[in-house]
Each structure stands twice: as structure tokens, then as C-alpha cells.
Short mmCIF file of C-alpha atoms and ligand atoms in Angstrom, two decimals:
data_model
loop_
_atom_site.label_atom_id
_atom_site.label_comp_id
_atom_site.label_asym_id
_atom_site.label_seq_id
_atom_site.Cartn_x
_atom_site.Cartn_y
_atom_site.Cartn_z
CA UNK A 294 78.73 119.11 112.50
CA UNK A 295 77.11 121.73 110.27
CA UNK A 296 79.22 123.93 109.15
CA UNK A 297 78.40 127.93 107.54
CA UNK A 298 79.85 127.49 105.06
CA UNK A 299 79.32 125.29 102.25
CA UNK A 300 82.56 123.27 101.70
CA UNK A 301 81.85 121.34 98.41
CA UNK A 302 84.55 121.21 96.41
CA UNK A 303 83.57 122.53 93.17
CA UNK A 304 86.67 123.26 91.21
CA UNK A 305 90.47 121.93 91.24
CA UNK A 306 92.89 123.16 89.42
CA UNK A 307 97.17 122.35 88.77
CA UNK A 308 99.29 124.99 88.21
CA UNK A 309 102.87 124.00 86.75
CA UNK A 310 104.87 127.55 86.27
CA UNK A 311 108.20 128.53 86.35
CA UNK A 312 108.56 131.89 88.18
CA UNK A 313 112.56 131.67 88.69
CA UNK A 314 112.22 127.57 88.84
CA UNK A 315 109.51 125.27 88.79
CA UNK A 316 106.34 125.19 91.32
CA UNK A 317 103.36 122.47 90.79
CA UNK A 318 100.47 123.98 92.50
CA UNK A 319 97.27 122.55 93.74
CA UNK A 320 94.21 125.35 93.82
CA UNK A 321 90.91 123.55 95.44
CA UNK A 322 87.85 125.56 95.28
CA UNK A 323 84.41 125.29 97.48
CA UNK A 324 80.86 125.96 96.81
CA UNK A 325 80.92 128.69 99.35
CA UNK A 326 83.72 130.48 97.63
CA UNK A 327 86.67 129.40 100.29
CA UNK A 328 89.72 128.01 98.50
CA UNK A 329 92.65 126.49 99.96
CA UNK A 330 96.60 126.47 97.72
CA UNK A 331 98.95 123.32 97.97
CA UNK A 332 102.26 122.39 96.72
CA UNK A 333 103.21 119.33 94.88
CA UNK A 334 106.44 120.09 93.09
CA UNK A 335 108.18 117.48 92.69
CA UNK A 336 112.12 119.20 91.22
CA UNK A 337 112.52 117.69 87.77
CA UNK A 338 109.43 115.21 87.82
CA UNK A 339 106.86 118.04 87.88
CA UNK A 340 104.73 117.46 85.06
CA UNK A 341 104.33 113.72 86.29
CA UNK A 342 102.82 115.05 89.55
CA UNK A 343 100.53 117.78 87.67
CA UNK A 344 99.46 114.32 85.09
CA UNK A 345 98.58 112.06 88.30
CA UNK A 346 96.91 115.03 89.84
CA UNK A 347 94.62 116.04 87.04
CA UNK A 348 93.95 112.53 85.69
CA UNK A 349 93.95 110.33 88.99
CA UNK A 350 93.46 112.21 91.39
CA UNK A 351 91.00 115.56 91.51
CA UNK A 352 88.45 113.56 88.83
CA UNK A 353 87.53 111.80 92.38
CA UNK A 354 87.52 114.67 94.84
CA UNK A 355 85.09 116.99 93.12
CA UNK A 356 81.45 116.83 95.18
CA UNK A 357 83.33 115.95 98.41
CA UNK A 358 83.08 117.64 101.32
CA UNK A 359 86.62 119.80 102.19
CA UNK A 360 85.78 119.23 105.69
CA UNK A 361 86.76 115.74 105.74
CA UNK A 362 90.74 115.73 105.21
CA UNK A 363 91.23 112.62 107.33
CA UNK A 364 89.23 110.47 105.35
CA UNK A 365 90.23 112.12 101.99
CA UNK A 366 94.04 111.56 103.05
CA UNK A 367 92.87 107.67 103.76
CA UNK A 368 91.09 107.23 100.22
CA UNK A 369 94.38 108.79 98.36
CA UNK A 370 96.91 107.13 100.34
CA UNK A 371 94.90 103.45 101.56
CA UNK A 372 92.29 103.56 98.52
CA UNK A 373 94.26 103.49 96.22
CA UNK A 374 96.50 100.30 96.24
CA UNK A 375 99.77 101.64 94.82
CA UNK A 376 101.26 103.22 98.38
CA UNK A 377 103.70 106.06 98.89
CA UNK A 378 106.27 106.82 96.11
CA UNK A 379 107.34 110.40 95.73
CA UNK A 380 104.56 111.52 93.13
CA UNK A 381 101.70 109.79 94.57
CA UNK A 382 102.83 111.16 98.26
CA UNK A 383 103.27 114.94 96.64
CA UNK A 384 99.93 114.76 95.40
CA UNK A 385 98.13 113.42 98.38
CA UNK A 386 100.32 116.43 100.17
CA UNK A 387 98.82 119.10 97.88
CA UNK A 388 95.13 118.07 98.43
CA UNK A 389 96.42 117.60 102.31
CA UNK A 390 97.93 121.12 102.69
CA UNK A 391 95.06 122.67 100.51
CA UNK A 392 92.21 121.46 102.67
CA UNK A 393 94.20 122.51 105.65
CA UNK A 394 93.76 125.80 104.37
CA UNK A 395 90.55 126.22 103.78
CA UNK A 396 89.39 124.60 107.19
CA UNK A 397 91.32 127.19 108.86
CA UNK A 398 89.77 130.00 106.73
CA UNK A 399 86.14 128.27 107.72
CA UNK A 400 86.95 128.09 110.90
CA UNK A 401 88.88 131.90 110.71
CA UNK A 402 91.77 130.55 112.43
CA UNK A 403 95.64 130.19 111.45
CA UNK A 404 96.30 126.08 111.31
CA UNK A 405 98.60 126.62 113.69
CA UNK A 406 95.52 126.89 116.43
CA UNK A 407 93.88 124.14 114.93
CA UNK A 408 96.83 121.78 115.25
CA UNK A 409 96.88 122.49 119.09
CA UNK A 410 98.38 126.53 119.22
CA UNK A 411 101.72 127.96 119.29
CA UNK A 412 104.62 126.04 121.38
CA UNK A 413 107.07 128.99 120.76
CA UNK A 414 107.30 132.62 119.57
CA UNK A 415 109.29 131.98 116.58
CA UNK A 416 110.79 129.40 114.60
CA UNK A 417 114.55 129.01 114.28
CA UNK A 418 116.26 129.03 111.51
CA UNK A 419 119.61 127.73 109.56
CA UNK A 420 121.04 129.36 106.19
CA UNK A 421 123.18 128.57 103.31
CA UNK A 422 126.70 129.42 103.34
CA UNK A 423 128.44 127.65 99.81
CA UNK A 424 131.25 128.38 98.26
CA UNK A 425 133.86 127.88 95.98
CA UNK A 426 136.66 127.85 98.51
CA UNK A 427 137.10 127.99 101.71
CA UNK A 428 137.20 131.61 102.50
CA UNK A 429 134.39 131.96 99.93
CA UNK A 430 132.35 129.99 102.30
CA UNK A 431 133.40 131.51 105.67
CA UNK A 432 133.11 134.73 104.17
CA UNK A 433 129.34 134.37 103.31
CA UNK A 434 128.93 132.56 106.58
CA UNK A 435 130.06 135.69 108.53
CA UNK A 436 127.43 138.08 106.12
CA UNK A 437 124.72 135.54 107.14
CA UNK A 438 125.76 135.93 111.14
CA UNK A 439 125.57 139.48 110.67
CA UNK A 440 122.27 139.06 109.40
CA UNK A 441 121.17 137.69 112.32
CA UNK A 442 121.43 133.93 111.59
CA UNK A 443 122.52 131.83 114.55
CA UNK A 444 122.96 128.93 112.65
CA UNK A 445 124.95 127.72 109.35
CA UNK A 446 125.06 125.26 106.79
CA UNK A 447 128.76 125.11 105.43
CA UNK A 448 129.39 123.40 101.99
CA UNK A 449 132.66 124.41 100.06
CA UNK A 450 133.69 122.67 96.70
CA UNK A 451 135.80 120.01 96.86
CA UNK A 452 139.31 120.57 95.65
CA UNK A 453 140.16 119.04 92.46
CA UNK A 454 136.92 118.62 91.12
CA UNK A 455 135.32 120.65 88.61
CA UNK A 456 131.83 120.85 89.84
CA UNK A 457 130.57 120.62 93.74
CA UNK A 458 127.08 119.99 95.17
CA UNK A 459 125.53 123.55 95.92
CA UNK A 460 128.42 125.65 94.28
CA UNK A 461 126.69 127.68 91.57
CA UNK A 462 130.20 129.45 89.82
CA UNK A 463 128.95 131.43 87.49
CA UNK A 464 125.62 129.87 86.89
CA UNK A 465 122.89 132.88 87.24
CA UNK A 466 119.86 130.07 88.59
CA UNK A 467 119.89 127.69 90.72
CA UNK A 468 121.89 124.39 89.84
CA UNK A 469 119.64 122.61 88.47
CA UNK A 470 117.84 124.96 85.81
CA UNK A 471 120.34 125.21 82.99
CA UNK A 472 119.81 123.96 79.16
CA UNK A 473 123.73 122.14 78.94
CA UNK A 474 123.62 119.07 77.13
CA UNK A 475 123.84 115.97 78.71
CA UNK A 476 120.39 116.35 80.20
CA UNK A 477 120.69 116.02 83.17
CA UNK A 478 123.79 117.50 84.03
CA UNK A 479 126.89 115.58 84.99
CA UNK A 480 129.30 116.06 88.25
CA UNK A 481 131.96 114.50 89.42
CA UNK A 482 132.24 112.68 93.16
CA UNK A 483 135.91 111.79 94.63
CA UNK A 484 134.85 110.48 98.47
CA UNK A 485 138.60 110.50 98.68
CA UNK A 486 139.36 114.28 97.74
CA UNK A 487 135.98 115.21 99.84
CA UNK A 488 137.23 113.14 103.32
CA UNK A 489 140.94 114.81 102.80
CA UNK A 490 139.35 118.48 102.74
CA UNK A 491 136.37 118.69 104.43
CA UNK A 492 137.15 118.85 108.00
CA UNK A 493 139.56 122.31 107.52
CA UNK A 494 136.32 123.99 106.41
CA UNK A 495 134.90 123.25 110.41
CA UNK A 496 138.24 123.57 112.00
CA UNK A 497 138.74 127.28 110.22
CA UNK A 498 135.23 127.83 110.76
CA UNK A 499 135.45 127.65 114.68
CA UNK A 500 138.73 129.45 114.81
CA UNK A 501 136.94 132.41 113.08
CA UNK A 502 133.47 132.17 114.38
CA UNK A 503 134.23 130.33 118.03
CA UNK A 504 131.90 128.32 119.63
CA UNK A 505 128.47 130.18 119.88
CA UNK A 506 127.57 129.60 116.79
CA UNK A 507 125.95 126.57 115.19
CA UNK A 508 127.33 125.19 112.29
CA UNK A 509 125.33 122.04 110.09
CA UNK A 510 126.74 120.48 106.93
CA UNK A 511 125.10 118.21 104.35
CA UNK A 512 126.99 115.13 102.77
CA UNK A 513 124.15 114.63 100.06
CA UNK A 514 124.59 111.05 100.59
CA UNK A 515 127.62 110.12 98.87
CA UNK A 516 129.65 108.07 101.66
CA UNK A 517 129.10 104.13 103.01
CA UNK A 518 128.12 103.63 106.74
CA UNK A 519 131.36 103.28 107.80
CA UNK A 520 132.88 106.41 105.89
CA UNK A 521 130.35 108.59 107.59
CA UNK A 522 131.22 106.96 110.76
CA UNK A 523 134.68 108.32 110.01
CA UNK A 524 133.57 111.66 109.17
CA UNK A 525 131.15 111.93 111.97
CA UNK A 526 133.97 111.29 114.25
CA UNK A 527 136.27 113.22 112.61
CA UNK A 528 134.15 116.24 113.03
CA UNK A 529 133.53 115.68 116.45
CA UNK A 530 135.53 118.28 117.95
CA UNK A 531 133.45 120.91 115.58
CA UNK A 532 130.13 120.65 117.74
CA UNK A 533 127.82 120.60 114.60
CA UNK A 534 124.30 121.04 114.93
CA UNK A 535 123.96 118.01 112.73
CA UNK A 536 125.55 116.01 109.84
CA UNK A 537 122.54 115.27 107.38
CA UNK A 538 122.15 112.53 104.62
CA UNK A 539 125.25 111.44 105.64
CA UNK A 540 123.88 107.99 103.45
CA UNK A 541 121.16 107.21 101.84
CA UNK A 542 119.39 105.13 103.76
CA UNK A 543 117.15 102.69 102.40
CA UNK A 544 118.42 100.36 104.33
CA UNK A 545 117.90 101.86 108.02
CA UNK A 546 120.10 100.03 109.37
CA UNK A 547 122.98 101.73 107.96
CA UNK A 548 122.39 104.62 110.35
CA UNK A 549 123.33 101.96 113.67
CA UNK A 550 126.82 101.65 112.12
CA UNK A 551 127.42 105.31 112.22
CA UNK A 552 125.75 105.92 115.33
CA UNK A 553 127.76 103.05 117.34
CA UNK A 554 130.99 105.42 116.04
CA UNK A 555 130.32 108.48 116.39
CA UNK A 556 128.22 111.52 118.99
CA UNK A 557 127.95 114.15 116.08
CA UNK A 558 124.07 114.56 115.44
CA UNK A 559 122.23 112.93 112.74
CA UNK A 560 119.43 114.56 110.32
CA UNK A 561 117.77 112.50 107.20
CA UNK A 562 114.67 112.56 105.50
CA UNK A 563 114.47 115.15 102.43
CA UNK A 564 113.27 112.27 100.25
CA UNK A 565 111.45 110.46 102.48
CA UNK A 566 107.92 110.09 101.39
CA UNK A 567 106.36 108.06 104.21
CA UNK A 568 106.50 107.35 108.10
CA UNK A 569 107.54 104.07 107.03
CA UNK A 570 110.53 105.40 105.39
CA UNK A 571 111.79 106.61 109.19
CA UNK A 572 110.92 104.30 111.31
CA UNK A 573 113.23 102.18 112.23
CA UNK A 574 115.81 105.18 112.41
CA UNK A 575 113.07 107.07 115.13
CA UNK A 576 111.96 103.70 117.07
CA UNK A 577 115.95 102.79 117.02
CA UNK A 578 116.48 106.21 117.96
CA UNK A 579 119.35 106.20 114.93
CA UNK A 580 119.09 109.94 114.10
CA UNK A 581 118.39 112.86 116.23
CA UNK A 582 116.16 115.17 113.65
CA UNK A 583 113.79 114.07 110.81
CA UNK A 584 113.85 115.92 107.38
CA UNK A 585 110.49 115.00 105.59
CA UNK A 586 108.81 117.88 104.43
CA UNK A 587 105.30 118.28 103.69
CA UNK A 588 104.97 118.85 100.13
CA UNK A 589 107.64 115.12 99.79
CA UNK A 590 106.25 113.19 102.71
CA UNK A 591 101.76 113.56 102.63
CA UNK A 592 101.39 116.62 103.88
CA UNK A 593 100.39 118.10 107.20
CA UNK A 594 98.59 115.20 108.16
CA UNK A 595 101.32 113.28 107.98
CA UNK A 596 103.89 115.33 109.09
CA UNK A 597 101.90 115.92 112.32
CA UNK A 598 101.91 111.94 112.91
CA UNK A 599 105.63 111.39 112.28
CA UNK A 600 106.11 114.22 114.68
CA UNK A 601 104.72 112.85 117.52
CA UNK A 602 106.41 109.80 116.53
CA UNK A 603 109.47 111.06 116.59
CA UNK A 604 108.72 112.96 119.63
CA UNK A 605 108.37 109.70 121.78
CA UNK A 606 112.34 109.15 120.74
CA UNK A 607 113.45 112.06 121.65
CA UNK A 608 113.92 113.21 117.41
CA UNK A 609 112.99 116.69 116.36
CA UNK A 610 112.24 117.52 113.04
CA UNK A 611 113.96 119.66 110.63
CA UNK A 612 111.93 120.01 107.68
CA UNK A 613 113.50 120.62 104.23
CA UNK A 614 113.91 123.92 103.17
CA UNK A 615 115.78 123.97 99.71
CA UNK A 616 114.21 126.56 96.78
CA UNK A 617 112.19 123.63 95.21
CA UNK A 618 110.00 123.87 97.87
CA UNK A 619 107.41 126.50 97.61
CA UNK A 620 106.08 129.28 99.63
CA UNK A 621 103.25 127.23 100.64
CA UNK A 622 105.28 124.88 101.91
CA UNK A 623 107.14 126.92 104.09
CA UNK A 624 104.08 128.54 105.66
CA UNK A 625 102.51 124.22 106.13
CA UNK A 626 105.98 123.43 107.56
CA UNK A 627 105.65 127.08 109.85
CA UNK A 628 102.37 126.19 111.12
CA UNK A 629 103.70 123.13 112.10
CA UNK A 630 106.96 124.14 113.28
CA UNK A 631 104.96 127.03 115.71
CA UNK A 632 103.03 123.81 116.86
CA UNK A 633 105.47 120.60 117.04
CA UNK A 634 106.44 120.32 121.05
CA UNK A 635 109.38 118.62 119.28
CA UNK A 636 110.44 120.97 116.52
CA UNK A 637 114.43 121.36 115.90
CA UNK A 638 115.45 123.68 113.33
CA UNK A 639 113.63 125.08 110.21
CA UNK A 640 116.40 125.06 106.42
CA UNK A 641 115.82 128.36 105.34
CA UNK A 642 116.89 129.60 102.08
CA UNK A 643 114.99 132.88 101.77
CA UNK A 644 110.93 132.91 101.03
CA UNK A 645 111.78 133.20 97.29
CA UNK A 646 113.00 135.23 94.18
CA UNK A 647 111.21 138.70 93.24
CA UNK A 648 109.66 136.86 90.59
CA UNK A 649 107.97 133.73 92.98
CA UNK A 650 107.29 136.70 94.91
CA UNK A 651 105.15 138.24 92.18
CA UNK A 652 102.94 135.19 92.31
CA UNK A 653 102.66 133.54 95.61
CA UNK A 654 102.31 135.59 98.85
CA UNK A 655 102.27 134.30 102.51
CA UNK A 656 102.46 135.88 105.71
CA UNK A 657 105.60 134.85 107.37
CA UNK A 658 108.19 137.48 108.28
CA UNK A 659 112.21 136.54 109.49
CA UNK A 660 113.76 138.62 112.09
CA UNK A 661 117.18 137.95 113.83
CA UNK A 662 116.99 134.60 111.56
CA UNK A 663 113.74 133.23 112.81
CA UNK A 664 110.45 133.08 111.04
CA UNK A 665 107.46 134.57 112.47
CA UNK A 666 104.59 132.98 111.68
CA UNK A 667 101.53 135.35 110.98
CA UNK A 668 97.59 134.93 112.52
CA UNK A 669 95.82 135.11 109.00
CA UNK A 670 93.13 132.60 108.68
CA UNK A 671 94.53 129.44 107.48
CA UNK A 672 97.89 129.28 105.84
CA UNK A 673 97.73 132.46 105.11
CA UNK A 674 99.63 131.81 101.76
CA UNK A 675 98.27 132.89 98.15
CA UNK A 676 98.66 132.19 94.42
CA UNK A 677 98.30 134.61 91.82
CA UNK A 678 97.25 132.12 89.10
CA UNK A 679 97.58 135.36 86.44
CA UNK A 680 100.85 136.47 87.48
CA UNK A 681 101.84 132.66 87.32
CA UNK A 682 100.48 132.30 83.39
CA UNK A 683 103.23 134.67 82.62
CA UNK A 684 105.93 132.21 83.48
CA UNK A 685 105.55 128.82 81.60
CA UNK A 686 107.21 125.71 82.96
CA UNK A 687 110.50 125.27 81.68
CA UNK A 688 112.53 121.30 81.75
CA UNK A 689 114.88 120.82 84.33
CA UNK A 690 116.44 118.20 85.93
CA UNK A 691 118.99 117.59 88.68
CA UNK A 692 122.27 117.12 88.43
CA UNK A 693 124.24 113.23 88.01
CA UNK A 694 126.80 112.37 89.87
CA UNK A 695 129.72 109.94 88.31
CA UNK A 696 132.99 108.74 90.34
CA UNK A 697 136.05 110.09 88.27
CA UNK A 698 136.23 106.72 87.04
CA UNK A 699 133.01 106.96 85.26
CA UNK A 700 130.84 104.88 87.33
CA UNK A 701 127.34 106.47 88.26
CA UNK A 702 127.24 107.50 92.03
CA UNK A 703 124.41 108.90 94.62
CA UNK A 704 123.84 112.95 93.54
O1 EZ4 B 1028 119.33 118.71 96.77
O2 EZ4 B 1028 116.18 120.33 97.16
O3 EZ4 B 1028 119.20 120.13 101.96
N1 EZ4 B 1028 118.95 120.45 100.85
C1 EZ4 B 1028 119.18 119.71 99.74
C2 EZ4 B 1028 118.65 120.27 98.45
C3 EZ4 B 1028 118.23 119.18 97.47
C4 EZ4 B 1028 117.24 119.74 96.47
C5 EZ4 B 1028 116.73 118.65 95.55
O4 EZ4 B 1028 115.63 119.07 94.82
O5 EZ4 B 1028 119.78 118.67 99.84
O6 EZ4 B 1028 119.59 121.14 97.88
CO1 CO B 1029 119.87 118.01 101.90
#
């Protein structure tokens, strides 16, 4: 096909800055002056990703046409020998999401219409309630409800221990940005103070909010199969939307053992890079909603395929949503979530901080807690590449996580 515009790619730049946290992001530019924006932050590895991007990867992709994102997501993924991993896979998702965008702007349609059109108005949405106690949690829950979320993530620190997934105290950033020595930060895991407290966080939470809402809770892989069998049954009579990362699963096969226990909902996949990292829990029909995002997992090429996967085993997906993901991921995982016959629920933690907001902008708007996804050409996302120069990249890593005992344990 001949297209009107000349889509050579010219120009590629990575952009590591810190506006609030850390973004990597992928700018490729065209002959015709169309340029499409990825993301490829990978949270406490970024400068690894912006190295393999600049040395290995955008050398190869200058002179190609921008057109072709099938066969330039086959040459970085097949051609290359060394498959998946987490920065290989966030780099192939940057190029992915960034030629995404500018075929939509050559074409002057939203991706969303290129992937097939809309399947629903909106896309649904489920917030962040954390807190240091109980009541902390509910409390923030309720503010969020009011809001006009319908739907919940609960996480409360565990009693006993002096730091909690999620629970920021009196820490100003997220958790992870903070100069403390160790690097990375240390927290403590008890699986035996988290089973004993965890399920009067749901049972207060449906005495206070009854049964319309929907409530979701992330165990940030820390238990063995048959613990989370335990605690999936155990929180049965709760009705959550779903229990996520209830283990980390590479082996697959440790989701059958919780699913021959228990009918509370299953969700994995924020660190999945790959189909082949979900596979067996889709075919096996294991889980019930797939977490890969596309800046993690290849982009929206290969979010699109594990979709329809999943689709033929009745799994939705539920794409990550944490702050480490950019705007420009939200808007890919939008377009797709508009499109996907089989999208769940969209993890929504706000589009960003007044200073991310300074330097990307995207056309996505929440009302009544779901996202509305906007009919600008493309993504419809943009990077201010001057506003970002004001806010250098800054180290940060995740947290540790070490039994009481000492003995390192899954973060
Ligand atoms: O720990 O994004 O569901 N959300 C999560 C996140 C992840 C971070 C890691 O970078 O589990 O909070
Ligand atoms: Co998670």
C-alpha cells in the first residue's frame, strides 16, 4: 500500500526523567514529520532498558518503514535470539506502542478503531484504598466510593510489623523512591501475622459497605499454593472481585492447587513478560483475569494476542495499573481495554502527579470511576521532552522483603 505520508523513521530518541518517579520513554520520529511516544520503564532497572534501547535496539530501526509493526515486533522479539526477559520485552513494547501511534495519526484514527472499534462506552475502573489500620483503610475506601469508584482494592498493614506492602506512613513519594540506606530498602514478611489479620479487613469491609460494592485485594505473592488456597477460601464469603498474585507463579501449576480449593477469583500477570508466561494458567483455565500490561509484556501487539487467547477461556484481562506505569501506557492499555470483547477491569491509580502532568499529556478523562477514552488520532498521548529535561532521573529501587527470621522472601 502507498501510504501519504512518508513513514521513514528518521530519528529515535530515550528519555529517562524523573517527574515525581521514574519514566523511560521511547520518542520515534518519521520522515514526514509524524511521531509516535512509548513507554519502557522498567521501576528500578530503568537505565538498563534506556542502554538496550539506544545501543541494541534503535541503531537497527532507523531507515525502516513505521508502517510495518508486525514485522518490526518479529525482528526484536524472533531476530534476535535472546527471547522475552523483562528489559528486552519493555523495549520491544516501546517501539510496539510508538508505532501504534503514529499509524493511527497516518491513518487519523484513535487505535482503538484500528484494533477493531469500541466494545463499550467506558472502561471500568478499580482504586487504591491502603492503610495503616483498618479504619485507615475503610475510611479511604468510603472517600473513593464517594468519588464514584465502584470498585476497591483493600490493603491494610499487617499488625506487628513495622513496614507493609503499599503503606506509605509518612513517606511523601511513593514507596519505592527514598535515599535510606540499605539500597534497596528492607521489609519485613510474617505469612503468619498476615493470615491471622487479613480476613477482618473484608469482613468489616462488607458490614460497612454491604454487598454492591466490589472489593479486590493483592497478596504480592508472598504465600505457597496451599496457603492461598486457605486464604482464597477463607475469603470466600467476602465476594471479591479477585485475589491477585496470590503466588508467584513460575511454576503454573501452582495456580491448579488453589483453584481445586477455592471459588474466589484469580488475577496474575504484572510481571509477566510473554504469552508464554500465561499459558498454561489461560489454556488450564487456572485464573479468571490476566495482568500483563503493555509497557511489561511487548506491547499492544502482544497484548492484543494474549487477549484473544485468553478470551477463548473465558479470562479477561486486567492490565496493571500501578504509578510506574506511564501515561502512555494507560492510554495503549485504554485503547485496548475500549476494544478487548474480553476486557475485565482496568487498576487505576490516578493519570499522574502535577509534575508527570507537566510533561506527558493524553486524552483520557474518568467519570463515575471509569475512563473515557478520547477520539484523537492515535494514542492521543504526548511528551514534552523540555518540560521532562527539567527533572533528571533519580536511583530507585524497590523494596526487599526478609521473613522476621532474616531469610530473604518474595517482595
Ligand atoms: O508492586 O508496580 O498491583 N500493583 C502492584 C504494584 C507493583 C509495582 C512494582 O513496580 O503490585 O504496586
Ligand atoms: Co500487584
Amino acid at each position: 500500500m502507498k501510504s501519504k505520508h512518508d513513514l521513514t523513521i528518521t530519528d529515535i530518541r530515550v528519555i529517562v526523567s524523573s517527574p515525581g518517579r521514574n519514566f523511560v520513554t521511547l520518542k520515534i520520529v518519521t520522515k514526514c514529520g509524524l511521531y509516535g511516544v512509548g513507554d519502557a520503564t522498567v521501576n528500578g532497572r530503568e537505565q538498563a532498558v534506556a542502554a538496550y534501547l539506544k545501543e541494541h535496539v534503535t541503531p537497527c530501526l532507523i531507515g525502516r518503514n513505521a508502517h510495518e509493526i508486525e514485522d518490526i515486533w518479529q525482528y526484536l522479539y524472533k531476530g534476535v535470539y535472546w527471547r522475552k526477559g523483562p528489559i528486552n520485552m519493555a523495549a520491544i513494547a516501546a517501539v510496539d506502542v510508538a508505532l501504534w501511534d503514529i499509524k493511527g495519526k497516518a491513518a487519523d484514527l484513535p487505535v482503538y478503531e484500528l484494533l477493531g472499534g469500541k466494545s463499550r462506552k467506558a472502561i471500568a475502573t478499580y482504586a487504591h484504598a491502603t492503610g495503616s489500620t483498618i479504619d485507615d483503610t475503610l475510611d479511604k475506601a468510603e472517600a473513593l466510593f464517594a468519588q464514584g469508584f465502584t470498585a476497591v482494592r483493600l490493603q491494610t498493614a499487617v499488625p506487628g510489623l513495622k513496614a507493609s506492602y503499599g503503606v506509605l506512613g509518612d513517606k511523601k513519594d511513593y514507596f519505592e523512591q527514598q535515599s535510606s540506606r540499605p539500597l534497596p530498602p528492607e521489609e519485613p514478611w510474617s505469612t503468619r501475622k498476615y493470615m491471622n489479620s487479613i480476613e477482618d479487613l473484608f469482613r468489616q469491609a462488607r458490614s460497612r459497605f454491604g454487598t454492591e460494592v466490589q472489593l479486590l485485594h493483592d497478596v504480592h505473592s508472598r504465600l505457597t499454593p496451599i496457603e492461598a488456597a486457605r486464604l482464597g477460601k477463607m475469603l470466600e464469603p467476602y465476594d471479591l472481585l479477585f485475589l491477585e498474585d496470590a503466588v508467584a507463579a513460575e511454576n503454573q501449576d501452582s495456580y491448579r492447587i488453589i483453584r481445586d480449593h477455592t471459588t474466589t477469583p484469580l488475577a496474575i500477570g504484572e510481571i509477566y513478560n510473554t504469552i508464554w508466561d500465561c499459558k498454561e494458567l489461560i489454556q488450564n483455565q487456572w485464573i479468571d483475569y490476566i495482568r500483563t500490561a503493555t509497557t511489561h509484556a511487548g506491547g499492544i501487539t502482544a497484548l492484543r494476542r494474549i487477549a484473544d487467547f485468553a478470551a477463548l477461556f473465558h479470562v479477561r484481562i486486567a492490565p496493571h495499573g500501578a504509578p510506574d506505569l506511564s501515561p502512555i501506557c494507560y492510554a495503549a492499555q485504554a485503547h485496548l481495554g475500549i476494544w478487548a470483547p474480553n476486557f475485565g477491569i482496568q487498576e487505576f491509580v490516578g493519570f499522574g502527579s502535577d509534575k508527570s502532568n507537566e510533561v506527558f499529556s493524553y486524552d483520557l478523562t474518568l467519570t463515575e470511576g471509569m475512563i473515557h477514552v478520547g477520539d484523537s488520532p492515535g494514542l492521543g498521548v504526548d511528551f514534552n521532552e523540555e518540560a521532562a529535561a527539567q527533572y533528571p532521573y533519580n536511583r530507585s529501587y524497590l523494596p526487599v522483603s526478609r521473613l522476621e527470621d532474616g531469610t530473604l522472601w518474595s517482595w
